[in-house]
Coordinates of C-alpha atoms in Angstrom, one line a residue:
X30 CA 31.3 -16.6 17.0
X31 CA 30.8 -17.8 13.3
X32 CA 29.2 -20.7 11.8
X33 CA 31.8 -22.9 10.1
X34 CA 31.5 -25.9 7.8
X35 CA 34.1 -29.1 7.7
X36 CA 33.5 -31.0 4.9
X37 CA 36.0 -33.3 6.2
X38 CA 34.1 -34.3 8.9
X39 CA 30.8 -36.5 9.4
X40 CA 28.1 -36.2 12.0
X41 CA 29.8 -37.2 14.8
X42 CA 31.1 -33.9 15.5
X43 CA 28.0 -32.5 16.4
X44 CA 28.1 -29.7 18.9
X45 CA 26.1 -30.1 22.2
X46 CA 24.8 -26.7 22.9
X47 CA 21.5 -26.2 20.5
X48 CA 19.1 -23.4 19.9
X49 CA 16.4 -22.9 17.3
X50 CA 16.7 -20.9 14.1
X51 CA 13.2 -19.8 13.7
X52 CA 10.4 -19.7 16.3
X53 CA 8.3 -22.3 14.0
X54 CA 10.1 -25.6 13.4
X55 CA 10.9 -28.5 15.8
X56 CA 13.2 -29.7 13.1
X57 CA 15.4 -26.5 13.7
X58 CA 16.6 -27.5 17.1
X59 CA 20.1 -29.2 16.4
X60 CA 21.5 -25.7 15.2
X61 CA 24.8 -25.1 16.8
X62 CA 25.8 -22.0 18.7
X63 CA 29.4 -22.1 19.4
X64 CA 31.0 -25.2 17.1
X65 CA 30.8 -26.3 13.5
X66 CA 28.2 -26.7 11.0
X67 CA 29.0 -30.1 9.7
X68 CA 28.0 -31.5 6.3
X69 CA 27.3 -35.5 5.9
X70 CA 29.7 -36.4 2.9
X71 CA 32.8 -37.5 1.7
X72 CA 36.1 -37.3 3.5
X73 CA 38.0 -35.8 0.5
X74 CA 37.9 -32.4 -0.6
X75 CA 34.2 -31.7 -2.6
X76 CA 34.4 -31.0 -6.3
X77 CA 30.5 -31.4 -6.9
X78 CA 28.0 -29.1 -5.3
X79 CA 26.5 -30.2 -2.1
X80 CA 23.2 -32.2 -1.9
X81 CA 20.1 -31.3 0.4
X82 CA 20.2 -34.1 2.5
X83 CA 24.1 -33.2 3.3
X84 CA 23.1 -30.2 5.3
X85 CA 22.5 -30.6 9.1
X86 CA 19.4 -30.7 9.8
X87 CA 18.6 -26.9 11.2
X88 CA 19.4 -26.0 7.5
X89 CA 16.4 -27.9 6.1
X90 CA 14.1 -25.6 7.8
X91 CA 15.8 -22.5 5.9
X92 CA 16.2 -24.1 2.5
X93 CA 12.7 -25.1 2.5
X94 CA 10.9 -22.1 3.9
X95 CA 12.9 -19.5 1.6
X96 CA 13.1 -21.8 -1.9
X97 CA 10.0 -23.2 -1.9
X98 CA 6.7 -21.6 -1.4
X99 CA 3.4 -23.3 -0.1
X100 CA 1.7 -23.8 -3.5
X101 CA 5.2 -25.8 -4.7
X102 CA 4.8 -27.9 -1.4
X103 CA 1.5 -28.8 -1.8
X104 CA 2.2 -29.7 -5.4
X105 CA 5.5 -31.8 -4.3
X106 CA 3.3 -33.2 -1.6
X107 CA 1.2 -34.9 -4.2
X108 CA 4.0 -36.9 -5.7
X109 CA 4.9 -38.3 -2.3
X110 CA 2.9 -41.0 0.1
X111 CA 2.4 -38.4 2.9
X112 CA -0.5 -39.6 4.7
X113 CA -3.4 -37.0 5.1
X114 CA -1.6 -34.4 2.6
X115 CA -4.7 -32.5 1.9
X116 CA -5.6 -32.0 5.2
X117 CA -1.9 -30.6 6.6
X118 CA -1.8 -27.1 7.8
X119 CA 0.6 -25.0 6.1
X120 CA 3.2 -25.4 8.9
X121 CA 2.8 -29.1 9.2
X122 CA 3.2 -29.5 5.3
X123 CA 6.4 -27.1 6.1
X124 CA 7.6 -29.6 9.1
X125 CA 7.0 -32.6 7.1
X126 CA 9.4 -31.6 4.0
X127 CA 11.6 -30.5 6.5
X128 CA 11.7 -34.1 8.1
X129 CA 11.7 -36.0 4.9
X130 CA 14.8 -34.2 3.4
X131 CA 17.4 -35.2 6.2
X132 CA 17.9 -38.6 4.4
X133 CA 18.7 -39.2 0.6
X134 CA 15.5 -41.0 0.0
X135 CA 13.1 -40.3 -3.1
X136 CA 11.4 -37.2 -1.4
X137 CA 14.9 -35.5 -0.9
X138 CA 16.2 -36.2 -4.2
X139 CA 12.3 -35.1 -5.7
X140 CA 13.2 -31.8 -3.8
X141 CA 16.7 -31.3 -4.6
X142 CA 15.7 -31.5 -8.4
X143 CA 12.7 -29.3 -8.1
X144 CA 14.8 -26.3 -6.6
X145 CA 18.0 -27.2 -8.9
X146 CA 15.5 -26.7 -12.0
X147 CA 13.5 -23.6 -10.3
X148 CA 17.1 -21.9 -9.6
X149 CA 19.0 -23.3 -12.3
X150 CA 20.0 -19.7 -13.9
X151 CA 21.5 -18.9 -10.5
X152 CA 23.3 -22.1 -9.9
X153 CA 24.8 -21.6 -13.4
X154 CA 26.0 -18.2 -12.3
X155 CA 27.1 -18.9 -9.1
X156 CA 29.3 -22.3 -10.7
X157 CA 31.3 -19.9 -12.9
X158 CA 32.4 -18.0 -9.8
X159 CA 35.6 -18.8 -7.9
X160 CA 37.1 -17.5 -4.4
X161 CA 35.0 -16.0 -1.5
X162 CA 35.5 -12.5 -2.6
X163 CA 33.5 -13.3 -5.8
X164 CA 30.9 -15.2 -3.9
X165 CA 30.5 -12.4 -1.4
X166 CA 30.1 -9.8 -3.7
X167 CA 27.5 -11.8 -6.1
X168 CA 25.4 -12.6 -2.7
X169 CA 25.5 -8.9 -1.7
X170 CA 24.1 -7.8 -4.9
X171 CA 21.4 -10.5 -4.6
X172 CA 20.6 -8.7 -1.3
X173 CA 20.5 -5.1 -2.5
X174 CA 18.3 -6.4 -5.3
X175 CA 15.8 -8.1 -2.8
X176 CA 16.1 -11.5 -4.8
X177 CA 17.7 -13.7 -2.3
X178 CA 16.1 -17.1 -3.2
X179 CA 17.7 -18.5 -5.8
X180 CA 21.1 -16.8 -5.0
X181 CA 20.9 -18.5 -1.3
X182 CA 20.5 -22.1 -2.8
X183 CA 23.3 -21.3 -5.6
X184 CA 25.4 -20.0 -2.6
X185 CA 25.1 -22.8 -0.3
X186 CA 25.4 -25.6 -2.8
X187 CA 28.5 -24.0 -3.8
X188 CA 31.8 -26.4 -3.2
X189 CA 34.0 -23.3 -2.8
X190 CA 31.6 -21.8 0.1
X191 CA 33.8 -20.9 3.0
X192 CA 32.7 -21.1 6.9
X193 CA 32.8 -17.4 7.3
X194 CA 30.5 -16.6 4.4
X195 CA 28.2 -19.5 5.3
X196 CA 27.7 -17.5 8.7
X197 CA 27.5 -14.7 7.0
X198 CA 24.8 -15.9 4.7
X199 CA 23.2 -18.0 7.0
X200 CA 22.4 -15.0 9.3
X201 CA 21.2 -12.5 6.8
X202 CA 18.5 -14.9 5.7
X203 CA 17.6 -15.9 9.4
X204 CA 17.2 -11.9 10.1
X205 CA 15.3 -11.2 6.6
X206 CA 12.4 -13.4 7.8
X207 CA 11.9 -11.3 11.0
X208 CA 11.9 -8.3 9.4
X209 CA 9.9 -9.2 6.4
X210 CA 7.1 -10.9 9.4
X211 CA 7.2 -7.2 11.2
X212 CA 7.0 -5.2 7.8
X213 CA 3.8 -6.9 6.4
X214 CA 2.0 -6.5 9.9
X215 CA 2.4 -2.9 9.9
X216 CA 1.4 -2.4 6.4
X217 CA -1.7 -4.7 7.2
X218 CA -2.5 -2.2 10.3
X219 CA -2.4 0.8 8.1
X220 CA -4.5 -1.1 5.4
X221 CA -7.2 -1.9 8.3
X222 CA -7.3 1.8 9.3
X223 CA -7.8 2.9 5.8
X224 CA -10.5 0.5 5.2
X225 CA -12.4 1.4 8.3
X226 CA -11.9 5.0 7.4
X227 CA -13.4 4.5 3.9
X228 CA -16.3 3.0 5.7
X229 CA -16.9 6.1 7.7
X230 CA -16.8 8.2 5.0
X231 CA -19.2 5.9 3.0
X232 CA -21.7 6.2 6.1
X233 CA -21.2 10.5 6.0
X234 CA -22.1 10.3 2.2
X235 CA -25.2 8.3 2.5
X236 CA -26.2 10.4 5.6
X237 CA -25.3 13.6 3.9
X238 CA -27.3 12.2 0.5
X239 CA -30.1 11.7 2.7
X240 CA -30.3 15.3 4.6
X241 CA -30.1 16.8 0.9
X242 CA -33.1 15.1 -0.3
X243 CA -35.1 16.1 2.9
X244 CA -33.8 19.7 1.9
X245 CA -35.1 19.3 -1.6
X246 CA -38.4 17.5 -0.7
X247 CA -38.6 21.1 2.1
X248 CA -37.4 23.5 -0.6
X249 CA -40.2 21.8 -3.4
X250 CA -42.9 22.5 -0.3
X251 CA -41.8 25.9 0.0
X252 CA -41.8 26.7 -3.6
X253 CA -45.2 25.3 -3.8
X254 CA -46.4 27.7 -1.2
X255 CA -44.9 30.5 -2.8
X256 CA -47.0 30.1 -5.6
X257 CA -49.9 29.5 -3.9
X258 CA -49.4 33.1 -2.4
X259 CA -48.2 34.8 -5.6
X260 CA -51.7 33.4 -6.9
X261 CA -53.4 35.1 -4.4
X262 CA -51.3 38.0 -4.6
X263 CA -52.7 38.4 -8.2
X264 CA -56.1 37.6 -7.3
X265 CA -56.1 40.4 -4.9
X266 CA -54.5 43.1 -7.7
X267 CA -57.1 42.0 -9.8
X268 CA -59.8 42.5 -7.0
X269 CA -58.2 45.8 -6.3
X270 CA -58.4 47.0 -10.0
X271 CA -62.2 46.3 -9.9
X272 CA -62.4 48.2 -6.9
X273 CA -60.7 51.3 -8.0
X274 CA -63.1 50.8 -11.4
X275 CA -66.5 50.8 -8.8
X276 CA -65.2 53.6 -7.0
X277 CA -64.6 56.1 -10.1
X278 CA -68.6 55.0 -11.0
X279 CA -69.6 55.6 -7.4
X280 CA -67.3 58.7 -6.2
X281 CA -70.1 61.2 -6.4
X282 CA -72.5 58.8 -4.7
X283 CA -73.1 58.2 -1.0
X284 CA -71.6 55.0 -1.4
X285 CA -68.1 56.5 -1.7
X286 CA -67.0 56.3 2.0
X287 CA -67.7 52.8 2.1
X288 CA -65.9 51.9 -1.0
X289 CA -62.9 54.1 0.5
X290 CA -62.8 51.9 3.5
X291 CA -63.0 49.0 1.3
X292 CA -59.9 50.1 -0.5
X293 CA -58.1 50.9 2.6
X294 CA -58.8 47.1 3.9
X295 CA -57.8 45.7 0.3
X296 CA -54.3 47.9 1.0
X297 CA -53.8 46.4 4.2
X298 CA -54.5 42.6 2.9
X299 CA -52.2 43.4 -0.2
X300 CA -49.1 44.5 2.3
X301 CA -49.8 41.6 4.7
X302 CA -49.5 39.3 1.5
X303 CA -46.4 41.2 0.4
X304 CA -44.6 41.0 3.6
X305 CA -45.5 37.0 3.7
X306 CA -44.0 37.0 0.2
X307 CA -40.9 38.6 1.1
X308 CA -40.5 36.2 4.1
X309 CA -40.9 33.2 2.1
X310 CA -38.3 34.5 -0.7
X311 CA -35.6 34.7 2.2
X312 CA -36.7 31.7 3.6
X313 CA -36.3 30.2 -0.3
X314 CA -32.6 31.6 -0.3
X315 CA -31.8 30.1 2.9
X316 CA -32.9 26.7 1.6
X317 CA -31.1 27.1 -1.6
X318 CA -27.9 27.8 0.6
X319 CA -28.2 24.9 2.5
X320 CA -28.5 22.7 -0.6
X321 CA -25.7 24.2 -2.2
X322 CA -23.9 23.4 1.0
X323 CA -24.7 19.8 1.3
X324 CA -23.9 19.2 -2.4
X325 CA -20.6 20.8 -2.0
X326 CA -19.8 18.3 1.1
X327 CA -21.4 15.4 -0.7
X328 CA -18.9 16.3 -3.7
X329 CA -16.0 16.8 -1.6
X330 CA -16.9 13.2 0.1
X331 CA -17.2 11.5 -3.1
X332 CA -13.3 12.8 -3.9
X333 CA -12.1 11.5 -0.7
X334 CA -13.7 8.4 -0.5
X335 CA -12.0 8.1 -4.5
X336 CA -8.8 9.2 -3.0
X337 CA -8.7 6.6 -0.3
X338 CA -9.8 3.8 -2.6
X339 CA -7.3 4.7 -5.0
X340 CA -4.7 5.0 -2.4
X341 CA -5.9 1.3 -0.9
X342 CA -6.0 -0.1 -4.0
X343 CA -2.3 0.8 -4.7
X344 CA -1.3 -0.5 -1.4
X345 CA -2.9 -3.9 -1.6
X346 CA -1.2 -4.3 -5.0
X347 CA 2.1 -3.6 -3.3
X348 CA 1.2 -5.8 -0.6
X349 CA 0.6 -8.4 -2.8
X350 CA 3.9 -8.2 -4.5
X351 CA 5.5 -8.0 -1.2
X352 CA 3.5 -11.1 0.2
X353 CA 4.1 -13.3 -3.4
X354 CA 7.3 -15.2 -2.7
X355 CA 7.2 -16.8 -6.2
X356 CA 7.2 -13.4 -7.9
X357 CA 11.0 -13.1 -8.4
X358 CA 11.2 -16.3 -10.3
X359 CA 8.1 -15.6 -12.3
X360 CA 8.6 -15.9 -16.2
X361 CA 5.9 -13.1 -16.6
X362 CA 7.1 -10.6 -14.0
X363 CA 7.9 -7.8 -16.3
X364 CA 4.5 -7.7 -17.7
X365 CA 2.4 -8.9 -14.5
X366 CA 0.3 -5.9 -13.2
X367 CA 1.0 -6.7 -9.5
X368 CA 4.6 -5.4 -10.5
X369 CA 5.6 -2.2 -10.5
X370 CA 9.0 -1.4 -12.2
X371 CA 10.6 2.1 -11.6
X372 CA 13.2 1.3 -14.3
X373 CA 16.1 2.0 -12.0
X374 CA 15.4 5.9 -11.8
X375 CA 16.1 7.8 -8.9
X376 CA 13.3 8.9 -6.4
X377 CA 13.9 12.1 -3.9
X378 CA 11.3 12.1 -0.8
X379 CA 11.5 15.8 0.3
X380 CA 9.9 16.2 4.0
X381 CA 7.7 13.4 5.4
X382 CA 8.6 11.4 8.9
X383 CA 12.0 9.6 9.5
X384 CA 10.8 6.1 10.6
X385 CA 8.8 5.8 7.5
X386 CA 11.7 6.2 5.4
X387 CA 13.2 2.5 5.8
X388 CA 9.9 1.1 4.7
X389 CA 9.7 3.7 1.7
X390 CA 13.2 2.7 0.7
X391 CA 12.6 -0.8 0.9
X392 CA 9.4 -0.5 -1.6
X393 CA 11.4 1.6 -3.9
X394 CA 14.3 -0.7 -4.4
X395 CA 12.0 -3.8 -4.6
X396 CA 10.3 -1.9 -7.1
X397 CA 13.8 -1.5 -9.2
X398 CA 14.2 2.0 -7.8
X399 CA 16.6 4.0 -6.1
X400 CA 15.6 6.1 -2.9
X401 CA 16.9 9.5 -1.6
X402 CA 15.7 11.1 1.3
X403 CA 16.2 14.9 2.3
X404 CA 13.8 15.9 5.5
X405 CA 12.7 19.2 4.1
X406 CA 15.0 21.2 6.4
X407 CA 14.4 19.7 9.9
X408 CA 17.7 18.4 10.3
X409 CA 19.2 18.7 6.8
X410 CA 20.6 21.9 5.6
X411 CA 18.9 23.7 2.8
X412 CA 22.1 23.4 1.1
X413 CA 21.9 19.5 0.8
X414 CA 18.7 20.1 -0.8
X415 CA 20.0 21.9 -3.5
X416 CA 23.0 19.5 -4.1
X417 CA 20.7 16.6 -4.1
X418 CA 18.0 17.5 -6.4
X419 CA 20.0 17.5 -9.6
X420 CA 20.6 13.7 -8.9
X421 CA 17.0 13.1 -8.6
X422 CA 15.0 11.6 -11.7
X423 CA 11.6 12.1 -9.9
X424 CA 11.0 14.2 -6.7
X425 CA 7.9 13.1 -4.2
X426 CA 6.8 15.3 -1.7
X427 CA 4.3 15.1 0.9
X428 CA 2.0 18.3 1.6
X429 CA 1.5 17.5 5.2
X430 CA 4.8 17.2 6.7
X431 CA 7.4 19.4 4.9
X432 CA 8.3 23.3 5.1
X433 CA 7.1 26.1 2.6
X434 CA 10.5 26.8 1.7
X435 CA 11.3 23.3 0.7
X436 CA 8.0 23.2 -1.3
X437 CA 9.1 26.5 -3.2
X438 CA 12.8 25.3 -4.0
X439 CA 11.6 21.9 -5.2
X440 CA 8.9 23.3 -7.5
X441 CA 11.2 26.1 -8.9
X442 CA 14.0 23.5 -9.7
X443 CA 11.6 20.7 -11.0
X444 CA 10.0 23.5 -13.3
X445 CA 13.3 24.8 -14.9
X446 CA 14.9 21.3 -15.3
X447 CA 11.9 19.5 -16.3
X448 CA 12.2 16.6 -13.4
X449 CA 8.6 14.7 -12.9
X450 CA 7.2 16.1 -9.2
X451 CA 4.6 14.4 -7.3
X452 CA 2.8 15.7 -4.4
X453 CA 1.4 13.5 -2.0
X454 CA -2.0 14.8 0.3
X455 CA -0.4 13.0 3.5
X456 CA 3.0 11.4 4.4
X457 CA 1.8 7.7 4.7
X458 CA 2.6 4.8 3.0
X459 CA -0.5 4.2 1.2
X460 CA 0.0 7.6 -0.4
X461 CA 3.9 6.6 -1.3
X462 CA 2.7 3.6 -2.7
X463 CA -0.1 5.1 -4.8
X464 CA 2.4 7.9 -6.3
X465 CA 5.0 5.0 -7.2
X466 CA 2.2 3.5 -9.3
X467 CA 1.7 7.1 -10.6
X468 CA 5.1 7.0 -11.7
X469 CA 5.8 3.9 -13.1
X470 CA 2.5 4.5 -15.4
X471 CA 3.8 8.3 -16.5
X472 CA 7.3 6.4 -17.6

């Protein structure tokens, strides 16, 4: 049943059945499931915006958690008489403010003033809107853009907010908190896996370097032995020449036979030395080949580590943007290096894994882009790829999860239509995030 809000009733109409609107705050235990949401206020038709303390208690958890981040809560706590404020955990701080804004005291007015000042642009925007259709349309635009905190506050306090629209807005905010938590956990798991893989590759590089050093030492020792063999060979050749000279001098004497024997012995020694030299040269070629292969593996490992580190940095930047709840209201958002702006470009993702596309779409839309997907020919037809390619401003394609025909068609189209084409090494959130950063830098 929809949640309704009756401005002409007081708290005495509190429903009997209760559920929690979140799994953290005990202050949310007064949420009705089948009755009405009753605002504490005047008995006449409201002409002014609803005050924070006029909401039922279960709304305060949603408002405090959505419209204020923890840094703002700690800043506001320093202006209150809250005891042990510096020792409070994040949850205790949240729960304390949820309790303190239920009555129109100094804390509730302080928080009301801070939120009004923070979201004054949205309050002015919604104040100029009249009628449920206009309010709903403006809210839907905020949901699509991902900037819901300011519109949520401006819409909740609007004097013309209907019960049906209140039920819709409250439910969507409630579900967003669950979906955001699940998405962040999945991203952190993938980031942890990437970091572990990077450490493994760094360890392999260290081992390869040590092996290459050992091979180099062995190679140098082999060269030294070869040089020594070469020196011995030179000495033997010199001795052979001297022997031939003596043979010419004594070839008519009786010692000729003895010299002939000596010559044959020297010839055998020379043949022996030549065989050892040939074996040594073969060993040199072997060690040189092993050294080249080790060097190639080392270079490939360095390139792989650089790619993983680049993907890790891109993913951490995207996660920082997703986890930072105050980015949407920041005045320096357009120049911040944590914020990637795609400038409204349409990003076509060809291929990949279907279950990842929900995260990719959310990431592109958060970065001011439009996401289009074609599975590369698994379920979508080849004709559909040809029809959606002209709609895209840029095309992203993971090489490990797409058909050869789709890659060929995408390359041909982008080449002759001057479209930006980015190939990803794998179908993963980290690689996709890195590709988006490259697109933003190339804009």
